[in-house]
């Protein structure tokens, strides 16, 4: 009943409704019905837009609608984790926030993890710069485990810099 009341508040919809109720001889109802609706095309769009807005407002507050309305969201899929073929094919890298400074002036931890075996190597750094990270990767990882196919990072500025590229 509330939708009907909202429709009657709209001037354009009232005119169309009046036309159908009074069977106005000047209006070609057959033409309207042949188009597949009880409204002319321009009124149909107007009617549907306004009906949808009113319908959505009413459905948000309707307990039955919220309980039984079908969801238009896709079902959640399974997490697709790629399986790595061999060790050190893909590594994940990150920096651990500044720690209290050690005796040799190092306060950052550079973390390198092999995704396939979950092997983790930690490297203490004096500064968290792209040059420091690249040097550790070259000397401590690439020379020991060969070149990698993929490096995963959280896109910190050190990891997306020209030096790391």
Backbone as ProteinMPNN parsed JSONL, in Angstrom:
{"seq_chain_A": "XXXXXXXXXXXXXXXXXXXXXXXXXXXXXXXXXXXXXXXXXXXXXXXXXXXXXXXXXXXXXXXXXXXXXXXXXXXXXXXXXXXXXXXXXXXXXXXXXXXXXXXXXXXXXXXXXXXXXXXXXXXXXXXXXXXXXXXXXXXXXXXXXXXXXXXXXXXXXXXXXXXXX", "coords_chain_A": {"N_chain_A": [[0.817, -1.191, 0.0], [2.031, 1.182, 0.664], [3.729, 1.712, -1.471], [1.941, 2.308, -3.486], [0.862, 4.691, -2.485], [3.119, 6.313, -2.647], [3.431, 6.348, -5.415], [1.185, 7.814, -6.172], [1.829, 10.303, -5.243], [3.566, 11.297, -7.088], [3.512, 13.462, -9.798], [3.637, 12.937, -12.629], [3.202, 10.165, -12.758], [0.671, 10.068, -11.681], [-0.825, 11.261, -13.727], [-0.642, 9.32, -15.789], [-1.846, 7.16, -14.52], [-4.424, 8.214, -14.095], [-5.242, 8.45, -16.732], [-5.489, 5.75, -17.529], [-7.404, 4.816, -15.705], [-9.695, 6.346, -16.291], [-10.176, 5.73, -18.872], [-9.532, 7.272, -21.214], [-10.569, 8.502, -24.303], [-8.991, 9.836, -26.13], [-6.477, 8.85, -25.916], [-4.199, 6.456, -27.109], [-4.41, 3.476, -26.064], [-3.884, 0.928, -26.973], [-1.548, 1.135, -28.461], [0.243, 1.595, -26.414], [0.076, -0.813, -24.996], [0.965, -2.627, -26.919], [3.616, -2.166, -26.892], [4.504, -3.609, -24.816], [4.038, -2.828, -22.238], [2.147, -1.068, -19.735], [2.5, 1.558, -19.919], [3.652, 4.503, -21.64], [6.835, 4.585, -23.402], [8.601, 6.671, -22.474], [7.429, 7.283, -20.03], [7.529, 4.829, -18.841], [10.249, 4.398, -18.224], [10.632, 6.498, -16.426], [8.746, 5.757, -14.494], [9.729, 3.218, -13.668], [12.279, 3.901, -12.629], [11.56, 5.548, -10.46], [9.878, 3.814, -9.057], [11.693, 1.822, -8.376], [13.419, 3.188, -6.631], [11.689, 3.78, -4.484], [10.901, 1.182, -3.849], [13.378, 0.052, -3.052], [13.909, 1.594, -0.771], [11.801, 0.767, 0.869], [12.3, -1.993, 1.066], [14.695, -2.089, 2.456], [13.935, -1.664, 5.05], [12.242, -3.723, 5.581], [11.693, -6.672, 7.234], [11.063, -9.269, 6.269], [11.787, -9.051, 3.548], [14.564, -8.638, 3.751], [15.316, -11.031, 4.9], [14.54, -13.057, 3.084], [15.181, -12.313, 0.51], [16.946, -12.976, -2.436], [20.459, -13.146, -2.706], [22.579, -11.055, -4.637], [25.228, -11.329, -4.888], [28.281, -12.909, -5.858], [29.171, -16.239, -4.895], [31.561, -16.799, -2.286], [34.81, -17.564, -3.265], [37.338, -20.169, -3.265], [40.54, -19.67, -1.846], [43.103, -19.265, -4.061], [46.102, -20.505, -4.048], [49.139, -20.375, -5.56], [51.201, -23.16, -6.316], [54.558, -23.546, -5.73], [57.183, -24.639, -7.828], [59.886, -25.203, -7.239], [62.45, -24.648, -4.745], [63.213, -21.337, -3.678], [62.24, -20.137, -5.96], [60.294, -18.245, -5.849], [60.279, -15.45, -3.745], [59.391, -13.771, -0.69], [59.57, -10.519, 0.571], [60.296, -8.219, 3.246], [60.414, -5.443, 5.537], [61.261, -5.027, 8.943], [60.075, -2.886, 11.413], [61.905, -0.051, 12.902], [64.168, -1.039, 15.393], [65.578, -1.15, 18.741], [68.835, 0.151, 18.663], [71.614, -1.856, 17.788], [74.881, -3.0, 19.002], [76.564, -2.789, 16.82], [75.394, -0.739, 15.383], [73.02, -1.382, 13.994], [69.588, -1.376, 13.197], [67.36, -2.231, 11.83], [65.429, -4.955, 10.495], [65.701, -7.016, 7.787], [63.635, -9.093, 6.064], [63.575, -12.149, 4.419], [61.805, -14.554, 2.736], [61.453, -17.819, 1.547], [58.957, -18.821, -0.555], [58.09, -21.39, -1.284], [59.289, -23.318, 0.499], [59.052, -22.11, 2.914], [61.264, -21.185, 4.198], [63.089, -18.948, 6.146], [65.08, -16.085, 6.183], [66.881, -13.727, 8.055], [68.132, -10.447, 8.087], [70.18, -8.086, 9.558], [70.103, -4.574, 9.346], [71.667, -1.35, 9.032], [70.323, 0.871, 8.012], [67.128, 1.417, 6.443], [67.151, 1.345, 3.485], [66.722, 1.354, -0.09], [69.045, 0.667, -1.451], [70.535, -0.73, 0.514], [68.857, -2.961, 0.922], [68.831, -4.074, -1.669], [71.533, -4.734, -1.954], [71.86, -6.718, 0.026], [70.095, -8.644, -1.018], [71.406, -9.276, -3.432], [74.017, -10.174, -2.589], [73.521, -12.059, -0.507], [71.314, -13.635, -1.188], [70.728, -14.001, -4.054], [73.262, -14.816, -5.021], [73.668, -17.129, -3.572], [71.386, -18.723, -4.013], [70.733, -18.61, -6.688], [69.196, -16.755, -9.456], [65.899, -15.44, -9.089], [62.436, -16.076, -9.961], [60.263, -14.588, -9.175], [59.507, -11.868, -6.991], [57.896, -11.031, -4.081], [56.404, -8.331, -2.474], [55.381, -5.742, -0.117], [55.176, -3.405, -1.451], [56.578, -1.242, -0.349], [58.38, 1.877, -0.292], [61.103, 1.382, -0.557], [61.16, -1.028, -1.935], [60.022, -0.615, -4.429], [61.595, 1.115, -5.721], [63.941, 2.54, -8.125], [66.449, 1.394, -7.81], [65.942, -1.145, -6.735], [64.481, -2.219, -8.817]], "CA_chain_A": [[0.0, 0.0, 0.0], [2.916, 2.348, 0.738], [4.235, 1.982, -2.825], [0.838, 2.975, -4.206], [0.794, 6.061, -1.98], [4.262, 7.024, -3.218], [3.143, 6.562, -6.829], [0.178, 8.869, -6.304], [2.472, 11.588, -4.922], [4.296, 11.727, -8.278], [2.585, 14.093, -10.742], [3.653, 12.238, -13.913], [2.56, 8.859, -12.599], [-0.757, 10.324, -11.458], [-1.44, 11.498, -15.046], [-0.754, 8.035, -16.478], [-2.842, 6.397, -13.775], [-5.721, 8.827, -14.385], [-5.556, 8.122, -18.12], [-5.943, 4.366, -17.589], [-8.635, 4.646, -14.915], [-10.83, 7.022, -16.92], [-10.282, 5.229, -20.235], [-9.571, 8.457, -22.056], [-10.707, 8.133, -25.72], [-7.954, 10.501, -26.924], [-5.192, 8.157, -25.709], [-4.135, 5.179, -27.801], [-3.956, 2.476, -25.108], [-3.396, -0.239, -27.707], [-0.159, 1.431, -28.779], [1.029, 1.407, -25.185], [0.1, -2.228, -24.649], [1.784, -3.325, -27.914], [5.027, -1.966, -26.536], [4.834, -4.541, -23.749], [3.851, -2.255, -20.918], [0.953, -0.259, -19.595], [2.957, 2.947, -19.886], [4.491, 4.851, -22.796], [8.251, 4.335, -23.114], [9.23, 7.689, -21.641], [6.86, 7.163, -18.681], [7.97, 3.552, -18.279], [11.557, 4.633, -17.619], [10.403, 7.35, -15.269], [8.031, 4.963, -13.506], [10.602, 2.183, -13.125], [13.295, 4.54, -11.795], [10.952, 6.001, -9.2], [9.414, 2.62, -8.332], [12.866, 1.136, -7.825], [13.89, 3.945, -5.469], [10.737, 3.565, -3.383], [10.988, -0.228, -3.496], [14.619, -0.165, -2.313], [13.757, 2.178, 0.579], [10.906, -0.07, 1.66], [12.921, -3.292, 1.308], [15.745, -1.962, 3.459], [13.314, -1.677, 6.363], [11.323, -4.857, 5.661], [12.367, -7.846, 7.78], [10.88, -10.404, 5.363], [12.602, -8.843, 2.34], [15.981, -8.82, 4.061], [15.553, -12.44, 5.229], [14.263, -13.998, 2.008], [15.618, -11.813, -0.797], [18.132, -13.666, -2.936], [21.65, -12.306, -2.785], [23.102, -10.9, -5.998], [26.687, -11.434, -4.812], [28.836, -14.205, -6.208], [29.629, -16.954, -3.702], [32.996, -16.643, -2.012], [35.601, -18.632, -3.861], [38.453, -20.662, -2.481], [41.804, -18.973, -2.062], [43.944, -19.994, -5.006], [47.507, -20.279, -3.759], [49.944, -21.113, -6.535], [52.208, -24.054, -5.752], [55.858, -23.267, -6.337], [57.8, -25.878, -8.299], [61.159, -25.474, -6.568], [62.814, -23.677, -3.714], [63.726, -20.02, -4.064], [61.687, -19.674, -7.234], [59.586, -17.026, -5.452], [60.555, -15.048, -2.364], [58.638, -12.651, -0.149], [60.493, -9.678, 1.341], [59.685, -7.175, 4.056], [61.28, -4.799, 6.531], [60.683, -4.916, 10.276], [60.245, -1.504, 11.9], [63.15, 0.202, 13.64], [64.344, -1.655, 16.709], [66.688, -0.494, 19.457], [70.097, 0.023, 17.925], [72.554, -2.85, 18.312], [76.255, -2.495, 19.21], [77.162, -2.453, 15.518], [74.579, 0.334, 14.787], [71.968, -1.908, 13.117], [68.286, -1.266, 13.865], [66.3, -2.727, 10.952], [65.512, -6.363, 10.109], [65.241, -7.292, 6.425], [63.139, -10.465, 6.09], [63.475, -12.811, 3.123], [61.195, -15.865, 2.929], [61.198, -18.641, 0.367], [57.522, -19.129, -0.517], [57.86, -22.831, -1.428], [59.701, -24.102, 1.669], [58.84, -21.273, 4.099], [62.565, -20.897, 4.797], [63.193, -17.515, 6.424], [66.394, -15.537, 6.514], [66.793, -12.383, 8.607], [69.368, -9.69, 7.932], [70.173, -6.814, 10.29], [70.554, -3.457, 8.506], [71.765, -0.074, 9.746], [69.301, 1.763, 7.452], [66.154, 0.734, 5.593], [67.187, 1.988, 2.173], [66.631, 0.444, -1.231], [70.409, 0.204, -1.75], [70.875, -1.755, 1.518], [68.053, -4.158, 0.633], [69.309, -4.645, -2.933], [72.86, -5.315, -1.697], [71.637, -7.974, 0.747], [69.519, -9.606, -1.96], [72.441, -9.709, -4.386], [75.116, -10.923, -1.942], [73.104, -13.127, 0.398], [70.245, -14.495, -1.712], [70.913, -14.362, -5.467], [74.514, -15.55, -5.222], [73.565, -18.442, -2.927], [70.25, -19.523, -4.491], [70.507, -18.26, -8.09], [68.198, -15.715, -9.686], [64.524, -15.842, -8.826], [61.433, -15.75, -10.965], [59.294, -13.616, -8.656], [59.705, -11.307, -5.658], [56.646, -10.488, -3.556], [56.624, -7.363, -1.394], [54.212, -4.912, 0.191], [55.354, -2.174, -2.229], [57.211, -0.124, 0.361], [59.17, 2.714, -1.221], [62.398, 0.74, -0.797], [61.016, -2.173, -2.827], [59.57, -0.205, -5.751], [62.535, 2.126, -6.209], [64.709, 2.198, -9.321], [67.566, 0.538, -7.399], [65.441, -2.518, -6.617], [64.034, -2.689, -10.125]], "C_chain_A": [[0.864, 1.259, 0.0], [3.459, 2.722, -0.643], [3.177, 2.742, -3.622], [0.723, 4.438, -3.774], [1.935, 6.905, -2.561], [4.035, 7.315, -4.7], [2.177, 7.722, -7.024], [0.737, 10.248, -5.947], [3.176, 12.164, -6.153], [3.314, 12.235, -9.329], [2.509, 13.344, -12.07], [2.942, 10.885, -13.824], [1.064, 9.005, -12.346], [-1.476, 10.528, -12.78], [-1.654, 10.184, -15.79], [-1.833, 7.184, -15.822], [-4.254, 6.904, -14.081], [-6.189, 8.446, -15.794], [-6.105, 6.706, -18.235], [-7.254, 4.168, -16.852], [-9.852, 5.217, -15.629], [-11.04, 6.603, -18.367], [-10.477, 6.367, -21.23], [-9.569, 8.036, -23.528], [-9.62, 8.758, -26.595], [-6.594, 9.788, -26.827], [-5.246, 6.799, -26.369], [-3.54, 4.127, -26.849], [-3.348, 1.264, -25.803], [-1.917, -0.052, -28.043], [0.733, 1.2, -27.557], [1.175, -0.064, -24.849], [0.942, -3.032, -25.625], [3.266, -3.192, -27.603], [5.436, -2.842, -25.349], [4.696, -3.97, -22.359], [2.573, -1.447, -20.899], [1.293, 1.221, -19.53], [3.69, 3.254, -21.179], [5.953, 4.735, -22.391], [8.878, 5.379, -22.2], [8.702, 7.627, -20.206], [7.318, 5.866, -18.022], [9.303, 3.731, -17.565], [11.415, 5.445, -16.347], [9.757, 6.555, -14.146], [8.96, 3.945, -12.851], [11.678, 2.772, -12.226], [12.719, 4.919, -10.44], [10.465, 4.825, -8.379], [10.582, 1.919, -7.646], [13.388, 1.854, -6.586], [12.99, 3.712, -4.264], [10.829, 2.129, -2.896], [12.229, -0.501, -2.647], [14.54, 0.417, -0.906], [12.89, 1.306, 1.453], [11.55, -1.41, 2.013], [14.025, -3.223, 2.357], [15.175, -2.08, 4.862], [12.4, -2.884, 6.578], [12.09, -6.102, 6.117], [12.256, -9.041, 6.843], [11.734, -10.269, 4.104], [14.074, -9.116, 2.638], [16.295, -10.285, 4.377], [15.467, -13.352, 4.017], [14.715, -13.541, 0.628], [16.91, -12.525, -1.201], [19.29, -12.683, -3.045], [22.117, -12.22, -4.223], [24.622, -10.93, -6.009], [27.123, -12.833, -5.225], [29.27, -14.92, -4.932], [31.136, -16.785, -3.536], [33.739, -17.838, -2.58], [36.7, -19.082, -2.923], [39.704, -19.872, -2.823], [42.683, -19.829, -2.958], [45.403, -19.642, -4.754], [48.335, -21.073, -4.754], [51.007, -21.964, -5.829], [53.518, -23.811, -6.492], [56.554, -24.588, -6.656], [59.088, -26.201, -7.557], [61.499, -24.359, -5.599], [63.45, -22.437, -4.315], [63.366, -19.634, -5.504], [60.971, -18.341, -6.999], [59.944, -16.725, -4.005], [59.627, -13.899, -1.987], [59.606, -11.851, 0.721], [59.718, -8.614, 2.107], [60.73, -6.603, 4.996], [60.536, -4.732, 7.848], [61.068, -3.564, 10.843], [61.499, -1.307, 12.74], [63.111, -0.386, 15.05], [65.394, -0.862, 17.479], [68.001, -0.807, 18.76], [71.029, -0.976, 18.606], [73.93, -2.224, 18.472], [76.904, -2.089, 17.891], [76.249, -1.524, 14.697], [73.51, -0.162, 13.815], [70.644, -1.883, 13.881], [67.099, -1.713, 13.004], [66.524, -4.207, 10.684], [64.904, -6.499, 8.715], [64.892, -8.78, 6.386], [63.013, -10.98, 4.662], [62.932, -14.214, 3.38], [61.027, -16.564, 1.591], [59.754, -19.128, 0.461], [57.274, -20.64, -0.554], [58.156, -23.591, -0.146], [59.433, -23.389, 2.987], [60.136, -21.023, 4.873], [62.705, -19.393, 4.954], [64.629, -17.166, 6.765], [66.2, -14.099, 6.963], [68.15, -11.713, 8.499], [69.233, -8.363, 8.671], [70.772, -5.732, 9.4], [70.676, -2.188, 9.349], [70.682, 0.916, 9.296], [68.372, 0.958, 6.556], [66.084, 1.435, 4.251], [67.09, 0.926, 1.086], [68.003, -0.146, -1.555], [70.828, -0.9, -0.778], [70.136, -3.062, 1.214], [68.538, -4.852, -0.635], [70.66, -5.327, -2.747], [72.718, -6.656, -0.984], [71.069, -9.024, -0.199], [70.579, -10.147, -2.918], [73.464, -10.629, -3.721], [74.638, -12.166, -1.187], [72.055, -14.074, -0.181], [70.549, -14.94, -3.143], [72.192, -15.173, -5.681], [74.467, -16.953, -4.598], [72.503, -19.328, -3.59], [69.898, -19.273, -5.954], [69.424, -17.19, -8.213], [66.795, -16.29, -9.534], [63.635, -15.534, -10.012], [60.563, -14.6, -10.483], [59.695, -13.165, -7.254], [58.391, -10.659, -5.234], [56.977, -9.534, -2.418], [55.343, -6.586, -1.155], [54.311, -3.535, -0.47], [55.786, -0.976, -1.386], [58.07, 0.639, -0.619], [60.521, 2.094, -1.522], [62.295, -0.342, -1.86], [60.56, -1.792, -4.225], [60.492, 0.841, -6.367], [63.281, 1.625, -7.442], [65.861, 1.251, -8.978], [67.098, -0.911, -7.322], [64.973, -3.059, -7.959], [65.217, -3.191, -10.927]], "O_chain_A": [[0.491, 2.276, -0.584], [3.628, 3.902, -0.95], [3.485, 3.695, -4.337], [0.51, 5.319, -4.607], [1.738, 8.065, -2.921], [4.394, 8.385, -5.192], [2.341, 8.522, -7.945], [0.151, 11.261, -6.329], [3.361, 13.377, -6.251], [2.388, 11.519, -9.71], [1.412, 13.137, -12.588], [2.176, 10.516, -14.713], [0.278, 8.152, -12.757], [-2.593, 10.044, -12.964], [-2.722, 9.957, -16.359], [-2.641, 6.559, -16.51], [-5.169, 6.11, -14.299], [-7.365, 8.16, -16.019], [-7.076, 6.476, -18.956], [-8.125, 3.433, -17.318], [-10.931, 4.627, -15.575], [-11.977, 7.065, -19.019], [-11.453, 6.409, -21.978], [-8.681, 7.302, -23.961], [-9.353, 8.262, -27.69], [-5.672, 10.101, -27.581], [-6.222, 6.065, -26.212], [-2.328, 3.914, -26.828], [-2.415, 0.646, -25.29], [-1.127, -0.988, -27.919], [1.839, 0.672, -27.671], [2.252, -0.519, -24.465], [1.574, -4.012, -25.23], [4.07, -4.027, -28.016], [6.592, -2.814, -24.928], [5.183, -4.559, -21.394], [1.986, -1.177, -21.947], [0.464, 2.039, -19.131], [4.296, 2.357, -21.766], [6.286, 4.778, -21.206], [9.6, 5.035, -21.263], [9.45, 7.892, -19.265], [7.478, 5.803, -16.803], [9.472, 3.272, -16.436], [12.006, 5.118, -15.318], [10.163, 6.659, -12.988], [8.982, 3.819, -11.627], [11.97, 2.213, -11.169], [13.318, 4.643, -9.4], [10.609, 4.814, -7.157], [10.48, 1.483, -6.5], [13.758, 1.212, -5.603], [13.471, 3.477, -3.156], [10.836, 1.872, -1.693], [12.15, -1.202, -1.638], [15.04, -0.183, 0.045], [13.183, 1.112, 2.633], [11.373, -1.911, 3.124], [14.263, -4.197, 3.07], [15.861, -2.549, 5.77], [11.84, -3.042, 7.663], [13.032, -6.53, 5.45], [13.237, -9.756, 6.635], [12.332, -11.242, 3.645], [14.754, -9.766, 1.843], [17.417, -10.737, 4.148], [16.225, -14.317, 3.914], [14.638, -14.311, -0.329], [17.84, -12.655, -0.405], [19.107, -11.529, -3.433], [22.058, -13.208, -4.955], [25.243, -10.597, -7.018], [26.424, -13.815, -4.974], [29.696, -14.267, -3.98], [31.877, -16.648, -4.509], [33.334, -18.985, -2.391], [36.959, -18.443, -1.903], [39.894, -19.457, -3.966], [42.97, -20.984, -2.642], [45.881, -18.598, -5.199], [48.251, -22.3, -4.796], [51.627, -21.523, -4.862], [53.574, -23.864, -7.721], [56.521, -25.53, -5.864], [59.353, -27.369, -7.273], [60.913, -23.277, -5.631], [64.137, -22.5, -5.334], [64.099, -18.902, -6.168], [61.029, -17.433, -7.829], [59.921, -17.608, -3.148], [59.146, -13.157, -2.844], [60.364, -12.419, 1.507], [58.648, -8.169, 1.69], [61.785, -7.197, 5.22], [59.345, -4.424, 7.889], [62.223, -3.145, 10.77], [62.087, -2.272, 13.229], [62.134, -0.235, 15.783], [66.037, 0.018, 16.907], [68.223, -1.934, 18.319], [71.213, -0.952, 19.823], [74.132, -1.061, 18.125], [77.702, -1.153, 17.85], [76.316, -1.517, 13.468], [73.131, 0.569, 12.9], [70.567, -2.301, 15.037], [65.949, -1.58, 13.425], [67.664, -4.67, 10.647], [63.746, -6.147, 8.492], [65.746, -9.629, 6.642], [62.419, -10.327, 3.804], [63.518, -14.978, 4.147], [60.527, -15.984, 0.628], [59.373, -19.77, 1.439], [56.338, -21.12, 0.084], [57.355, -24.43, 0.265], [59.568, -23.985, 4.056], [60.106, -20.69, 6.058], [62.467, -18.642, 4.008], [65.297, -17.862, 7.53], [65.455, -13.339, 6.344], [69.183, -12.321, 8.781], [68.289, -7.609, 8.441], [71.813, -5.937, 8.776], [69.887, -1.972, 10.269], [70.184, 1.704, 10.101], [68.771, -0.055, 5.981], [65.071, 2.05, 3.918], [67.346, -0.254, 1.327], [68.109, -1.324, -1.896], [71.414, -1.898, -1.196], [70.732, -4.139, 1.247], [68.644, -6.078, -0.673], [70.902, -6.387, -3.323], [73.383, -7.625, -1.349], [71.512, -10.172, -0.186], [70.631, -11.349, -3.176], [73.747, -11.72, -4.216], [75.292, -13.208, -1.232], [71.922, -15.204, 0.289], [70.619, -16.139, -3.411], [72.188, -16.128, -6.457], [75.159, -17.86, -5.06], [72.693, -20.538, -3.717], [68.836, -19.703, -6.403], [68.818, -16.776, -7.224], [66.547, -17.462, -9.814], [64.027, -14.828, -10.941], [60.168, -13.74, -11.269], [60.158, -13.962, -6.439], [57.842, -9.83, -5.959], [57.734, -9.876, -1.509], [54.356, -6.739, -1.875], [53.6, -2.607, -0.083], [55.41, 0.161, -1.67], [58.45, 0.109, -1.664], [61.041, 2.257, -2.626], [63.244, -0.556, -2.614], [60.706, -2.6, -5.141], [60.189, 1.389, -7.427], [63.252, 0.435, -7.758], [66.208, 0.391, -9.787], [67.791, -1.81, -7.798], [65.069, -4.263, -8.2], [65.05, -3.632, -12.064]]}, "name": "protein", "num_of_chains": 1, "seq": "XXXXXXXXXXXXXXXXXXXXXXXXXXXXXXXXXXXXXXXXXXXXXXXXXXXXXXXXXXXXXXXXXXXXXXXXXXXXXXXXXXXXXXXXXXXXXXXXXXXXXXXXXXXXXXXXXXXXXXXXXXXXXXXXXXXXXXXXXXXXXXXXXXXXXXXXXXXXXXXXXXXXX"}
